[in-house]
Amino acid sequence: MSKGLRKGLTNYGDAGFALFLRKAFIKAMGYSDDALERPIVGITNTYSDYNPCHGNVPAIIEAVKRGVMLAGAMPMVFPTISIHESFAHPTSMFLRNLMAMDTEEMIRAQPMDAIVVIGGCDKTLPAQIMAAASVNLPTVVIPVGPMVVGHHKGEVLGACTDCRRLWSAHRAGEIDAEEIEIVNERLAPSVGTCMVMGTASTMACVTEVLGLSLPMSATIPAPHAERFRLAEASGKRAAEMAVSGGPRPSELLTPAAFRNATVVMQAIGGSTNGIIHLTAIANRTPYGYDLDMLDEIGRIAPVLIDLKPSGAHYMEHFHHAGGVPKLLAELGDLIDGSAPTIAGKSLGEIAAEAEIVPGQDVIRPRSNPIKAEGSMAVLYGNLAPGGAIIKRSAATPRLLQHTGRAVVFTSVEEMALRIDDPDLDVTADDVLVLLNTGPKGAPGMPEAGYLPIPKKLGRQGVKDMVRISDARMSGTAFGTIVLHITPESAVGGPLGLVRDGDQIKLDVDGRSINLLVDEAELDRRRAARSTVHANLPDRGYARLFQQTVTQADEGCDFDFMIAKKN
Ligand code: FES
């Protein structure tokens, strides 16, 4: 197979001319024949003025290029789209599959022998790994790294768990307008991804465990010199992989790797979004993802990482405590240590080399876990025949077994209009229900599952209520929140049958979520239901999305991107 600049020639019907033309154009950039004869390492550039999480990408790219050239290969940087959580309308999840397609097609279209993808803000690493799994070119992933922590009035702050907590305090009248503005300047004190165990941190840890990045790559803070040394080393490794032709993602993304990633996702108190992304990645391979395996691991894998929102610390503390290798060492036989990595070592070998940090209390031993069981559980029942997720570690324990009266909101917009109405008929024991916020309903399955506590209850000191929806939730959020109800209400899921005043029973021990309304009445409601499918946009990406996006239990990828199963 041709390599380097000779790969994937433009189709003019004359290969010699295509190469001649390609070289003529690239020489306009001042490249020599020596440079152009080398193996090529492609490097994605996801820097954007709209993406502060990726603010260190230019410096990472420089370090990767240095590493590639020190190893004798040729780096070629190219742009792909970039997605930031707070700059993506209607929601970043709507654009994840577009980024995956963009990344995949640009890797396929341009000549390269290995690829370094640089990402981090929530949807970017999943999109890039989905692409890498489909292209199956030797791939090194570099997360941009977490922000360093902020401080306010002697308290350590982190985006965005504390964004939500302090905003809730502001809504409840505990923090005035002047102070909340000061807090606003202190929540994100550097470039990098949210420094709590949100989706970005979850996916960075998952990436490291899948063997797609070098050890410690998940946790090194974004501004630290160590991150750029890691980038240089990643560039060197990618150059070696360009020459040797492996390992390829297909050698790394195996059922054992997905199981290891699930153990770690549970043990870190990971974001529920990680489940959707891991499912989407696994669905790009012949193996797929099994939600029952997630629940089974949740019953045996303890939460060992003491990080917000489930615990007390932040990503930089996880890093200084030994990072993912130390966590793998503590997880011991829960991990399949034979799994290979791009580092050329197995996960077990990496765990054996983990730094032992005396006195650290961020990575707990299995004998002293934060929680004896994993962070996430899978629920089924007449409200969620295809499953739903709850992050137990971020929930209020007494609400994990709860029956309450439904207070229903039919859309995000309707909820925003009514939730703070002083006349809203709601008590702390009620169950807040949000409809039409799934993959097709919203569209894009926004992170609206963290319904705010109605202001009048917040002012009475209510901090948590049972909330259920077909939406997602930010990994930085907390509360007794049932998410990803499948099938979603907009495509006819039973969640759409809930009415104000119905009783809903949440039984996390029994792994169930049920609507306590008799079948005859549900049949009546079903029959009276109007068109259940969401509106189909006239054109463009929105139309493609609406027509082909899959449900949460399939990873919300487009149905035509999923790999054939073994
Ligand atoms: Fe980018 Fe949180 S906003 S990781």
Tab-separated table of C-alpha atoms and ligand atoms in Angstrom, residues 51 53 84-86 120-122 147 192-194 200, ligand 1:
chain	number	residue	atom	x	y	z
A	51	ASN	CA	-13.477	27.210	22.295
A	53	CYS	CA	-11.224	24.805	26.577
A	84	HIS	CA	-17.431	24.188	22.942
A	85	GLU	CA	-20.223	23.408	25.366
A	86	SER	CA	-21.407	26.927	25.964
A	120	GLY	CA	-11.073	17.717	25.102
A	121	CYS	CA	-14.175	19.839	25.433
A	122	ASP	CA	-16.999	17.396	26.070
A	147	MET	CA	-8.124	23.703	33.897
A	192	GLY	CA	-8.410	23.607	29.521
A	193	THR	CA	-11.453	21.480	30.179
A	194	CYS	CA	-13.730	21.551	33.232
A	200	ALA	CA	-14.481	16.015	29.428
B	1	FES	FE1	-15.342	22.555	27.796
B	1	FES	FE2	-16.506	21.951	30.228
B	1	FES	S1	-16.961	23.575	28.847
B	1	FES	S2	-15.023	20.869	29.093
